[in-house]
Amino acid sequence: RVTALENGLRVASQNKFGQFCTLGLLVSSGSRHEAKYLSGIAHFLEKLAFSSSAQFASKDEILLTLEKHGGICDCQASRDTIMYAVSADAKGLDTVVSLLADVVLQPRFSDEEMEMTRMAIRFELEDLNMRPDPEPLLTEMIHAAAYRENTVGLNRFCPVENTDKINREVLHSYLRNYYTPDRMVLAGVGIEHEQLVECAKKYLLGVEPVWGSAKTRDIDRSVAQYTGGIVKVEKDMSDVSLGPTPIPELTHIMIGLESCSFLEEDFIPFAVLNMMMGGGGSFSAGGPGKGMFTRLYLNVLNRHHWMYNATSYHHSYEDTGLLCIHASADPKQVREMVEIITREFILMAGALGEVELERAKTQLKSMLMMNLESRPVIFEDVGRQVLATNTRKLPHELCALISDVQPADIKRVVTKMLRNKPAVAALGDLTDLPTYEHIQAALSSKDGRLPRLYRLFR
């Protein structure tokens, strides 16, 4: 159920029986809105969340208050949403909504907390660059390549040089524009709707935020512009993990093409396609991917023992989407790896077996239903859908849409997708990496092969 309050804030709830509830505030704000600001504000706000506020002198006080109701809290910032969430005993609803309102609208941002946040961000960035698994880094790079310097292509992580520049004034100026009631949803799972609406009226109506209620001026309403392109980072990965069984030196490539927004009808065929491609890491129990029937296992990992990873990802936003394949192999095999991945993109538009399609649809439905057994996942689903569309498509409606997907739908969306320029992210030893023009030419060929001249005169 969804109720809109006079100030524009929406209250959405889904009743689920049990002692505990999950509720939180979702704000339509994230790294994609930072074009006119210093990059990294959303990352900063995520780390500062649930710190001291008008009502609470410290983070410890907030945690103790939640503990009385068996509660835990979390904040997550993505490219387009910031989510403040609490899971607690349903009897503590009043306290939790009051705490959420205070944390989101009346934070103190003390000097000590700002300094701690700067340190936490620097540590996280250092850790990100040292990890053996570079997937978060590649995701950043592919977005930067696909949407060069606009909206979802803006960096989700705060650059090191900005940590000292972001202060209370910068945060307040950003919050004044983006933390307005019309850009927020209070979502709850496991609570009576009327109770939640009452609490929202009590704590979120007519509240003056700490940054004042001056008129918003600089709201970024830009629509994502897909550009395609390449982002390369030459990096020595030979000592990325030491120890008794070190990971061998690998070069990582991610190739992506524009798909569609989650508001479009084609979103469901793309979700099925992503499931059909599947993939993952190579492992040795009975051979790589034994019993795995997705295309990237059958056609790539099972046939090319030297490939360490081949995984499909689908990122979708309100105005665009990106379907990518991430692959890793020894630096000397990069050229062949790129050829194999481009061929998989081309084959997506080819013949599609009935068994293969049914398996992908069944797998997607089962994953959807399994995830929606978890209360925090239902909370996020309710909040995000209401934030974007004011309504929520229920699981059985989504399952019906998945069942309706036909081979022709997959072929249609793939043909449309292959007309775009690719986005490429490459990390590691890139000596043998084909040029962007060659990758683009391979994707527009019939068989995904790299141009012949390139192969002859490498």
Tab-separated table of C-alpha atoms in Angstrom:
chain	number	residue	atom	x	y	z
A	1	ARG	CA	0.000	0.000	0.000
A	2	VAL	CA	1.220	3.507	-0.811
A	3	THR	CA	0.150	6.799	0.784
A	4	ALA	CA	1.456	10.252	-0.213
A	5	LEU	CA	1.694	12.877	2.557
A	6	GLU	CA	1.003	16.596	2.038
A	7	ASN	CA	4.716	17.427	1.757
A	8	GLY	CA	5.225	14.905	-1.095
A	9	LEU	CA	6.826	12.125	0.979
A	10	ARG	CA	5.499	8.669	0.065
A	11	VAL	CA	4.864	5.957	2.650
A	12	ALA	CA	4.873	2.383	1.303
A	13	SER	CA	4.395	-0.852	3.209
A	14	GLN	CA	4.015	-4.578	2.755
A	15	ASN	CA	2.620	-6.576	5.652
A	16	LYS	CA	4.567	-9.721	6.503
A	17	PHE	CA	3.772	-11.629	9.636
A	18	GLY	CA	6.447	-11.997	12.283
A	19	GLN	CA	7.934	-10.252	15.278
A	20	PHE	CA	10.472	-8.159	13.370
A	21	CYS	CA	10.121	-5.448	10.743
A	22	THR	CA	12.495	-3.718	8.330
A	23	LEU	CA	11.938	-0.090	7.506
A	24	GLY	CA	13.906	2.828	6.188
A	25	LEU	CA	14.109	5.982	4.123
A	26	LEU	CA	15.131	5.802	0.475
A	27	VAL	CA	16.248	9.029	-1.157
A	28	SER	CA	16.494	9.660	-4.899
A	29	SER	CA	20.084	10.859	-4.658
A	30	GLY	CA	23.436	9.308	-5.542
A	31	SER	CA	26.688	9.702	-7.441
A	32	ARG	CA	24.799	10.366	-10.701
A	33	HIS	CA	23.585	13.705	-9.252
A	34	GLU	CA	27.082	15.030	-8.474
A	35	ALA	CA	27.868	16.698	-11.830
A	36	LYS	CA	27.679	20.215	-10.310
A	37	TYR	CA	29.317	19.185	-7.032
A	38	LEU	CA	32.510	17.594	-5.814
A	39	SER	CA	32.559	13.917	-6.749
A	40	GLY	CA	32.153	11.564	-3.783
A	41	ILE	CA	29.424	13.268	-1.703
A	42	ALA	CA	27.100	10.225	-1.772
A	43	HIS	CA	30.004	7.975	-0.692
A	44	PHE	CA	30.744	10.443	2.131
A	45	LEU	CA	27.080	10.487	3.270
A	46	GLU	CA	26.974	6.671	3.276
A	47	LYS	CA	29.944	6.532	5.656
A	48	LEU	CA	28.578	9.362	7.848
A	49	ALA	CA	25.123	7.800	8.236
A	50	PHE	CA	23.808	6.970	11.706
A	51	SER	CA	26.343	9.288	13.375
A	52	SER	CA	25.452	11.996	15.919
A	53	SER	CA	22.294	14.023	15.327
A	54	ALA	CA	20.078	16.560	17.148
A	55	GLN	CA	18.593	13.795	19.332
A	56	PHE	CA	21.652	11.547	19.743
A	57	ALA	CA	25.090	12.625	20.931
A	58	SER	CA	26.970	9.791	19.214
A	59	LYS	CA	26.740	6.698	17.020
A	60	ASP	CA	26.999	4.557	20.169
A	61	GLU	CA	23.865	6.174	21.570
A	62	ILE	CA	21.984	5.358	18.341
A	63	LEU	CA	23.165	1.734	18.452
A	64	LEU	CA	22.165	1.396	22.129
A	65	THR	CA	18.693	2.786	21.392
A	66	LEU	CA	18.269	0.282	18.563
A	67	GLU	CA	19.618	-2.540	20.731
A	68	LYS	CA	16.692	-2.106	23.148
A	69	HIS	CA	14.443	-3.208	20.274
A	70	GLY	CA	16.851	-5.849	18.947
A	71	GLY	CA	17.623	-3.514	16.067
A	72	ILE	CA	20.469	-3.116	13.564
A	73	CYS	CA	21.030	-0.303	11.055
A	74	ASP	CA	22.728	0.148	7.697
A	75	CYS	CA	23.158	2.747	4.966
A	76	GLN	CA	23.970	2.029	1.323
A	77	ALA	CA	24.597	4.537	-1.449
A	78	SER	CA	24.334	3.516	-5.097
A	79	ARG	CA	24.466	5.542	-8.304
A	80	ASP	CA	20.874	6.718	-7.994
A	81	THR	CA	19.626	5.974	-4.455
A	82	ILE	CA	20.715	6.356	-0.838
A	83	MET	CA	19.032	3.951	1.535
A	84	TYR	CA	18.911	4.272	5.350
A	85	ALA	CA	17.508	1.039	6.801
A	86	VAL	CA	16.745	-0.450	10.216
A	87	SER	CA	15.580	-3.957	11.172
A	88	ALA	CA	14.030	-4.128	14.647
A	89	ASP	CA	11.168	-5.496	16.750
A	90	ALA	CA	7.882	-4.173	15.330
A	91	LYS	CA	6.919	-2.894	18.833
A	92	GLY	CA	9.678	-0.276	18.559
A	93	LEU	CA	8.189	1.291	15.397
A	94	ASP	CA	7.696	4.755	16.914
A	95	THR	CA	11.288	4.924	18.213
A	96	VAL	CA	12.724	3.671	14.906
A	97	VAL	CA	10.856	6.187	12.703
A	98	SER	CA	11.808	9.014	15.091
A	99	LEU	CA	15.460	7.866	14.940
A	100	LEU	CA	15.427	7.602	11.123
A	101	ALA	CA	13.927	11.095	10.744
A	102	ASP	CA	16.570	12.494	13.094
A	103	VAL	CA	19.508	10.726	11.423
A	104	VAL	CA	18.470	11.770	7.888
A	105	LEU	CA	17.222	15.325	8.525
A	106	GLN	CA	19.170	16.485	11.592
A	107	PRO	CA	22.731	15.076	11.332
A	108	ARG	CA	25.467	17.007	13.151
A	109	PHE	CA	28.483	16.214	10.963
A	110	SER	CA	30.912	16.973	13.792
A	111	ASP	CA	34.568	17.696	12.934
A	112	GLU	CA	35.642	14.434	14.543
A	113	GLU	CA	33.106	12.399	12.504
A	114	MET	CA	34.160	14.139	9.278
A	115	GLU	CA	37.805	13.250	9.953
A	116	MET	CA	36.917	9.617	10.751
A	117	THR	CA	34.942	9.433	7.491
A	118	ARG	CA	37.900	10.778	5.496
A	119	MET	CA	40.111	8.081	7.018
A	120	ALA	CA	37.519	5.344	6.361
A	121	ILE	CA	37.197	6.385	2.695
A	122	ARG	CA	40.974	6.508	2.161
A	123	PHE	CA	41.278	3.042	3.676
A	124	GLU	CA	38.439	1.700	1.494
A	125	LEU	CA	40.021	3.108	-1.685
A	126	GLU	CA	43.370	1.587	-0.784
A	127	ASP	CA	41.698	-1.777	-0.111
A	128	LEU	CA	39.804	-1.548	-3.422
A	129	ASN	CA	43.060	-1.215	-5.368
A	130	MET	CA	44.744	-4.106	-3.553
A	131	ARG	CA	41.987	-6.708	-3.797
A	132	PRO	CA	42.621	-9.863	-5.842
A	133	ASP	CA	38.992	-9.591	-7.085
A	134	PRO	CA	38.827	-6.405	-9.162
A	135	GLU	CA	35.081	-6.672	-9.979
A	136	PRO	CA	34.022	-3.447	-8.095
A	137	LEU	CA	36.844	-1.554	-9.842
A	138	LEU	CA	35.890	-2.920	-13.279
A	139	THR	CA	32.230	-2.017	-12.687
A	140	GLU	CA	33.322	1.591	-12.063
A	141	MET	CA	35.494	1.559	-15.176
A	142	ILE	CA	32.816	0.110	-17.485
A	143	HIS	CA	30.299	2.743	-16.330
A	144	ALA	CA	32.882	5.488	-16.896
A	145	ALA	CA	33.505	4.132	-20.418
A	146	ALA	CA	29.814	3.678	-21.276
A	147	TYR	CA	28.570	7.057	-19.982
A	148	ARG	CA	31.595	9.285	-20.306
A	149	GLU	CA	31.416	12.067	-17.686
A	150	ASN	CA	27.640	12.000	-17.310
A	151	THR	CA	25.026	10.629	-14.869
A	152	VAL	CA	25.653	6.926	-14.091
A	153	GLY	CA	29.169	7.240	-15.542
A	154	LEU	CA	30.244	9.508	-12.663
A	155	ASN	CA	32.476	7.879	-10.051
A	156	ARG	CA	30.616	6.137	-7.206
A	157	PHE	CA	33.665	6.281	-4.934
A	158	CYS	CA	35.043	9.517	-3.504
A	159	PRO	CA	38.391	10.345	-5.193
A	160	VAL	CA	41.257	10.672	-2.653
A	161	GLU	CA	41.878	14.314	-3.618
A	162	ASN	CA	38.257	15.210	-2.695
A	163	THR	CA	38.277	13.750	0.815
A	164	ASP	CA	39.755	16.951	2.295
A	165	LYS	CA	37.595	19.263	0.164
A	166	ILE	CA	34.234	17.856	1.295
A	167	ASN	CA	33.113	19.710	4.432
A	168	ARG	CA	29.873	20.512	6.257
A	169	GLU	CA	29.001	23.426	3.916
A	170	VAL	CA	29.445	21.275	0.789
A	171	LEU	CA	27.260	18.517	2.267
A	172	HIS	CA	24.540	20.966	3.348
A	173	SER	CA	24.428	22.589	-0.076
A	174	TYR	CA	23.966	19.141	-1.687
A	175	LEU	CA	21.388	17.960	0.888
A	176	ARG	CA	19.347	21.150	0.445
A	177	ASN	CA	18.713	20.135	-3.171
A	178	TYR	CA	18.360	16.377	-2.951
A	179	TYR	CA	17.024	15.514	0.524
A	180	THR	CA	13.547	16.933	-0.060
A	181	PRO	CA	10.331	15.050	0.926
A	182	ASP	CA	9.197	14.641	-2.708
A	183	ARG	CA	12.417	12.661	-3.404
A	184	MET	CA	11.917	10.295	-0.428
A	185	VAL	CA	10.023	7.106	0.338
A	186	LEU	CA	9.508	5.722	3.831
A	187	ALA	CA	9.191	1.977	3.193
A	188	GLY	CA	8.359	-0.715	5.721
A	189	VAL	CA	7.915	-4.485	5.695
A	190	GLY	CA	6.199	-6.341	8.542
A	191	ILE	CA	4.186	-3.353	9.846
A	192	GLU	CA	0.581	-2.168	9.662
A	193	HIS	CA	0.302	0.538	7.003
A	194	GLU	CA	-1.817	2.914	9.133
A	195	GLN	CA	0.728	2.772	11.980
A	196	LEU	CA	3.566	3.618	9.609
A	197	VAL	CA	1.604	6.541	8.122
A	198	GLU	CA	0.865	7.883	11.628
A	199	CYS	CA	4.548	7.741	12.580
A	200	ALA	CA	5.526	9.420	9.286
A	201	LYS	CA	3.079	12.282	9.947
A	202	LYS	CA	4.420	12.635	13.484
A	203	TYR	CA	8.157	12.725	12.650
A	204	LEU	CA	8.502	13.614	8.962
A	205	LEU	CA	5.815	16.244	8.348
A	206	GLY	CA	6.718	19.898	8.848
A	207	VAL	CA	10.247	19.107	10.060
A	208	GLU	CA	12.848	21.783	9.388
A	209	PRO	CA	16.063	20.006	8.291
A	210	VAL	CA	19.365	21.151	9.770
A	211	TRP	CA	20.384	22.672	6.383
A	212	GLY	CA	17.257	24.857	6.282
A	213	SER	CA	14.343	24.704	3.871
A	214	ALA	CA	15.466	27.206	1.245
A	215	LYS	CA	14.110	26.641	-2.268
A	216	THR	CA	15.964	23.932	-4.223
A	217	ARG	CA	17.888	25.318	-7.183
A	218	ASP	CA	20.295	22.854	-8.754
A	219	ILE	CA	18.450	19.563	-9.231
A	220	ASP	CA	20.183	17.539	-11.936
A	221	ARG	CA	17.500	16.021	-14.159
A	222	SER	CA	19.928	14.902	-16.892
A	223	VAL	CA	19.051	11.755	-18.792
A	224	ALA	CA	21.905	9.253	-19.166
A	225	GLN	CA	23.775	9.637	-22.475
A	226	TYR	CA	25.371	6.388	-23.613
A	227	THR	CA	28.707	7.166	-25.304
A	228	GLY	CA	30.595	3.858	-25.432
A	229	GLY	CA	34.387	3.943	-25.256
A	230	ILE	CA	37.298	2.357	-23.442
A	231	VAL	CA	38.887	2.839	-20.019
A	232	LYS	CA	42.254	1.125	-19.510
A	233	VAL	CA	44.312	0.786	-16.334
A	234	GLU	CA	47.784	-0.728	-16.769
A	235	LYS	CA	48.548	-2.496	-13.503
A	236	ASP	CA	51.061	-5.078	-12.335
A	237	MET	CA	48.868	-7.926	-11.066
A	238	SER	CA	51.717	-10.416	-10.595
A	239	ASP	CA	51.811	-10.081	-6.797
A	240	VAL	CA	48.139	-9.374	-6.176
A	241	SER	CA	47.837	-12.315	-3.763
A	242	LEU	CA	50.837	-13.907	-2.138
A	243	GLY	CA	50.905	-16.953	0.135
A	244	PRO	CA	50.961	-20.735	-0.270
A	245	THR	CA	48.463	-20.748	-3.186
A	246	PRO	CA	48.769	-17.363	-4.889
A	247	ILE	CA	46.323	-16.338	-7.608
A	248	PRO	CA	48.203	-16.268	-10.919
A	249	GLU	CA	48.697	-12.967	-12.707
A	250	LEU	CA	45.536	-12.188	-14.692
A	251	THR	CA	44.308	-9.521	-17.074
A	252	HIS	CA	40.642	-8.566	-16.640
A	253	ILE	CA	38.407	-7.369	-19.450
A	254	MET	CA	34.799	-6.226	-19.260
A	255	ILE	CA	32.828	-5.568	-22.447
A	256	GLY	CA	29.366	-3.999	-22.261
A	257	LEU	CA	26.573	-2.728	-24.516
A	258	GLU	CA	23.612	-0.490	-23.711
A	259	SER	CA	20.472	-2.468	-22.782
A	260	CYS	CA	17.410	-0.622	-21.439
A	261	SER	CA	15.897	1.058	-18.373
A	262	PHE	CA	14.047	-1.026	-15.767
A	263	LEU	CA	10.900	0.949	-16.642
A	264	GLU	CA	10.811	-0.394	-20.219
A	265	GLU	CA	9.046	-3.590	-21.305
A	266	ASP	CA	12.316	-4.959	-22.718
A	267	PHE	CA	13.776	-5.078	-19.201
A	268	ILE	CA	12.340	-8.581	-18.627
A	269	PRO	CA	13.790	-10.126	-21.859
A	270	PHE	CA	17.167	-8.584	-20.906
A	271	ALA	CA	16.923	-10.120	-17.406
A	272	VAL	CA	16.210	-13.531	-18.995
A	273	LEU	CA	19.117	-13.055	-21.433
A	274	ASN	CA	21.472	-12.210	-18.552
A	275	MET	CA	20.344	-15.369	-16.732
A	276	MET	CA	20.859	-17.431	-19.888
A	277	MET	CA	24.458	-16.143	-20.254
A	278	GLY	CA	25.168	-16.700	-16.531
A	279	GLY	CA	28.743	-17.842	-16.025
A	280	GLY	CA	31.055	-17.401	-13.056
A	281	GLY	CA	34.518	-18.464	-11.976
A	282	SER	CA	36.365	-21.512	-13.196
A	283	PHE	CA	36.722	-24.207	-10.541
A	284	SER	CA	37.969	-27.771	-10.529
A	285	ALA	CA	35.362	-30.031	-8.893
A	286	GLY	CA	34.830	-32.432	-11.782
A	287	GLY	CA	35.924	-29.861	-14.326
A	288	PRO	CA	34.936	-26.208	-14.593
A	289	GLY	CA	31.221	-25.614	-14.137
A	290	LYS	CA	30.170	-29.262	-13.921
A	291	GLY	CA	26.369	-29.316	-13.956
A	292	MET	CA	26.220	-25.629	-14.930
A	293	PHE	CA	24.105	-25.023	-18.007
A	294	THR	CA	24.494	-21.314	-18.694
A	295	ARG	CA	26.145	-20.310	-21.977
A	296	LEU	CA	29.292	-18.845	-20.477
A	297	TYR	CA	29.970	-22.170	-18.732
A	298	LEU	CA	29.072	-24.384	-21.688
A	299	ASN	CA	30.681	-22.336	-24.479
A	300	VAL	CA	33.513	-20.574	-22.680
A	301	LEU	CA	34.748	-22.009	-19.368
A	302	ASN	CA	34.244	-25.672	-20.300
A	303	ARG	CA	35.972	-25.282	-23.668
A	304	HIS	CA	38.817	-22.932	-22.767
A	305	HIS	CA	40.555	-24.230	-19.657
A	306	TRP	CA	42.848	-21.170	-19.509
A	307	MET	CA	39.945	-18.777	-18.822
A	308	TYR	CA	39.620	-18.035	-15.110
A	309	ASN	CA	36.301	-16.202	-15.199
A	310	ALA	CA	33.445	-15.385	-17.564
A	311	THR	CA	30.419	-13.758	-15.947
A	312	SER	CA	27.458	-11.807	-17.295
A	313	TYR	CA	26.109	-8.752	-15.418
A	314	HIS	CA	23.080	-6.557	-16.058
A	315	HIS	CA	22.972	-3.067	-14.522
A	316	SER	CA	19.687	-1.217	-14.965
A	317	TYR	CA	18.603	2.330	-14.074
A	318	GLU	CA	15.576	4.590	-14.593
A	319	ASP	CA	16.801	5.839	-17.963
A	320	THR	CA	19.338	3.294	-19.251
A	321	GLY	CA	20.969	-0.089	-18.692
A	322	LEU	CA	24.187	-1.958	-19.405
A	323	LEU	CA	24.697	-5.653	-20.163
A	324	CYS	CA	28.337	-6.708	-19.668
A	325	ILE	CA	30.547	-9.775	-19.709
A	326	HIS	CA	33.581	-9.863	-17.406
A	327	ALA	CA	36.409	-12.244	-18.333
A	328	SER	CA	39.875	-12.970	-16.891
A	329	ALA	CA	42.843	-14.863	-18.267
A	330	ASP	CA	46.628	-14.889	-18.441
A	331	PRO	CA	47.974	-11.650	-20.068
A	332	LYS	CA	49.310	-13.646	-23.046
A	333	GLN	CA	45.798	-14.896	-23.885
A	334	VAL	CA	44.079	-11.486	-23.891
A	335	ARG	CA	43.549	-11.319	-27.646
A	336	GLU	CA	41.930	-14.749	-27.767
A	337	MET	CA	39.818	-13.962	-24.693
A	338	VAL	CA	38.447	-10.786	-26.319
A	339	GLU	CA	37.589	-12.750	-29.458
A	340	ILE	CA	35.737	-15.408	-27.448
A	341	ILE	CA	33.695	-12.803	-25.538
A	342	THR	CA	32.768	-10.800	-28.655
A	343	ARG	CA	31.675	-14.054	-30.287
A	344	GLU	CA	29.350	-14.745	-27.335
A	345	PHE	CA	27.728	-11.323	-27.851
A	346	ILE	CA	27.177	-12.117	-31.567
A	347	LEU	CA	25.755	-15.584	-30.751
A	348	MET	CA	23.136	-14.019	-28.450
A	349	ALA	CA	21.265	-12.984	-31.626
A	350	GLY	CA	21.459	-16.493	-33.099
A	351	ALA	CA	19.321	-19.594	-32.642
A	352	LEU	CA	17.879	-20.160	-29.206
A	353	GLY	CA	16.935	-23.619	-27.927
A	354	GLU	CA	13.541	-24.022	-26.245
A	355	VAL	CA	15.066	-25.978	-23.336
A	356	GLU	CA	17.754	-23.320	-22.867
A	357	LEU	CA	15.187	-20.488	-22.756
A	358	GLU	CA	12.847	-22.357	-20.386
A	359	ARG	CA	15.761	-23.155	-18.075
A	360	ALA	CA	16.800	-19.454	-17.951
A	361	LYS	CA	13.199	-18.335	-17.275
A	362	THR	CA	12.727	-20.940	-14.521
A	363	GLN	CA	16.059	-20.009	-12.956
A	364	LEU	CA	15.174	-16.285	-12.980
A	365	LYS	CA	11.759	-16.923	-11.389
A	366	SER	CA	13.241	-19.189	-8.750
A	367	MET	CA	15.969	-16.646	-7.904
A	368	LEU	CA	13.383	-13.854	-7.682
A	369	MET	CA	11.100	-15.844	-5.366
A	370	MET	CA	13.975	-17.058	-3.214
A	371	ASN	CA	15.368	-13.540	-2.743
A	372	LEU	CA	11.919	-12.204	-1.886
A	373	GLU	CA	11.669	-14.560	1.070
A	374	SER	CA	14.077	-12.240	2.877
A	375	ARG	CA	12.510	-9.238	4.649
A	376	PRO	CA	15.353	-6.747	3.880
A	377	VAL	CA	15.139	-7.672	0.175
A	378	ILE	CA	11.349	-7.085	0.125
A	379	PHE	CA	11.985	-3.733	1.847
A	380	GLU	CA	14.480	-2.671	-0.825
A	381	ASP	CA	12.191	-3.885	-3.616
A	382	VAL	CA	9.182	-1.966	-2.222
A	383	GLY	CA	11.237	1.193	-1.622
A	384	ARG	CA	13.008	1.272	-4.996
A	385	GLN	CA	9.893	0.482	-7.048
A	386	VAL	CA	7.755	3.107	-5.268
A	387	LEU	CA	10.570	5.678	-5.522
A	388	ALA	CA	10.722	5.161	-9.306
A	389	THR	CA	7.086	4.457	-10.250
A	390	ASN	CA	4.812	5.157	-7.202
A	391	THR	CA	3.610	1.531	-7.388
A	392	ARG	CA	5.036	-1.960	-6.953
A	393	LYS	CA	4.854	-4.866	-9.376
A	394	LEU	CA	4.189	-7.932	-7.237
A	395	PRO	CA	6.283	-11.118	-7.610
A	396	HIS	CA	3.478	-13.082	-9.341
A	397	GLU	CA	3.103	-10.278	-11.936
A	398	LEU	CA	6.860	-10.377	-12.625
A	399	CYS	CA	6.769	-14.179	-12.912
A	400	ALA	CA	3.944	-13.931	-15.470
A	401	LEU	CA	6.005	-11.432	-17.514
A	402	ILE	CA	9.051	-13.742	-17.363
A	403	SER	CA	6.924	-16.710	-18.546
A	404	ASP	CA	5.752	-14.679	-21.553
A	405	VAL	CA	9.276	-14.096	-22.936
A	406	GLN	CA	9.680	-15.728	-26.372
A	407	PRO	CA	12.834	-16.440	-28.480
A	408	ALA	CA	11.772	-13.569	-30.775
A	409	ASP	CA	11.903	-11.131	-27.814
A	410	ILE	CA	15.491	-12.133	-27.008
A	411	LYS	CA	16.511	-11.829	-30.663
A	412	ARG	CA	14.848	-8.392	-30.914
A	413	VAL	CA	16.562	-6.898	-27.854
A	414	VAL	CA	19.962	-8.353	-28.810
A	415	THR	CA	19.765	-7.055	-32.405
A	416	LYS	CA	18.967	-3.589	-31.042
A	417	MET	CA	21.765	-3.816	-28.458
A	418	LEU	CA	24.419	-4.876	-31.017
A	419	ARG	CA	23.886	-1.650	-32.984
A	420	ASN	CA	25.564	0.305	-30.169
A	421	LYS	CA	29.240	1.065	-29.753
A	422	PRO	CA	30.780	-1.159	-27.066
A	423	ALA	CA	32.006	0.006	-23.683
A	424	VAL	CA	35.287	-1.661	-22.668
A	425	ALA	CA	37.142	-1.759	-19.330
A	426	ALA	CA	40.593	-3.363	-19.173
A	427	LEU	CA	42.785	-3.885	-16.107
A	428	GLY	CA	46.216	-5.517	-15.721
A	429	ASP	CA	48.996	-6.200	-18.245
A	430	LEU	CA	47.478	-4.840	-21.470
A	431	THR	CA	50.394	-5.446	-23.877
A	432	ASP	CA	48.322	-7.764	-26.090
A	433	LEU	CA	44.989	-5.949	-25.790
A	434	PRO	CA	43.381	-5.309	-29.215
A	435	THR	CA	42.549	-1.667	-29.965
A	436	TYR	CA	39.061	-0.324	-29.277
A	437	GLU	CA	38.444	-0.047	-33.043
A	438	HIS	CA	39.255	-3.755	-33.471
A	439	ILE	CA	36.861	-4.761	-30.662
A	440	GLN	CA	34.154	-2.595	-32.226
A	441	ALA	CA	34.774	-4.161	-35.645
A	442	ALA	CA	34.630	-7.684	-34.147
A	443	LEU	CA	31.254	-6.931	-32.532
A	444	SER	CA	29.804	-5.792	-35.835
A	445	SER	CA	31.138	-8.806	-37.767
A	446	LYS	CA	29.133	-12.002	-38.288
A	447	ASP	CA	31.317	-14.237	-36.130
A	448	GLY	CA	32.844	-11.934	-33.495
A	449	ARG	CA	36.338	-12.401	-34.954
A	450	LEU	CA	38.933	-9.681	-34.581
A	451	PRO	CA	39.892	-8.150	-37.969
A	452	ARG	CA	42.247	-10.381	-39.907
A	453	LEU	CA	44.983	-7.791	-40.437
A	454	TYR	CA	45.245	-7.413	-36.712
A	455	ARG	CA	45.804	-11.141	-36.304
A	456	LEU	CA	48.422	-11.310	-39.046
A	457	PHE	CA	50.539	-8.342	-37.981
A	458	ARG	CA	50.179	-8.538	-34.243
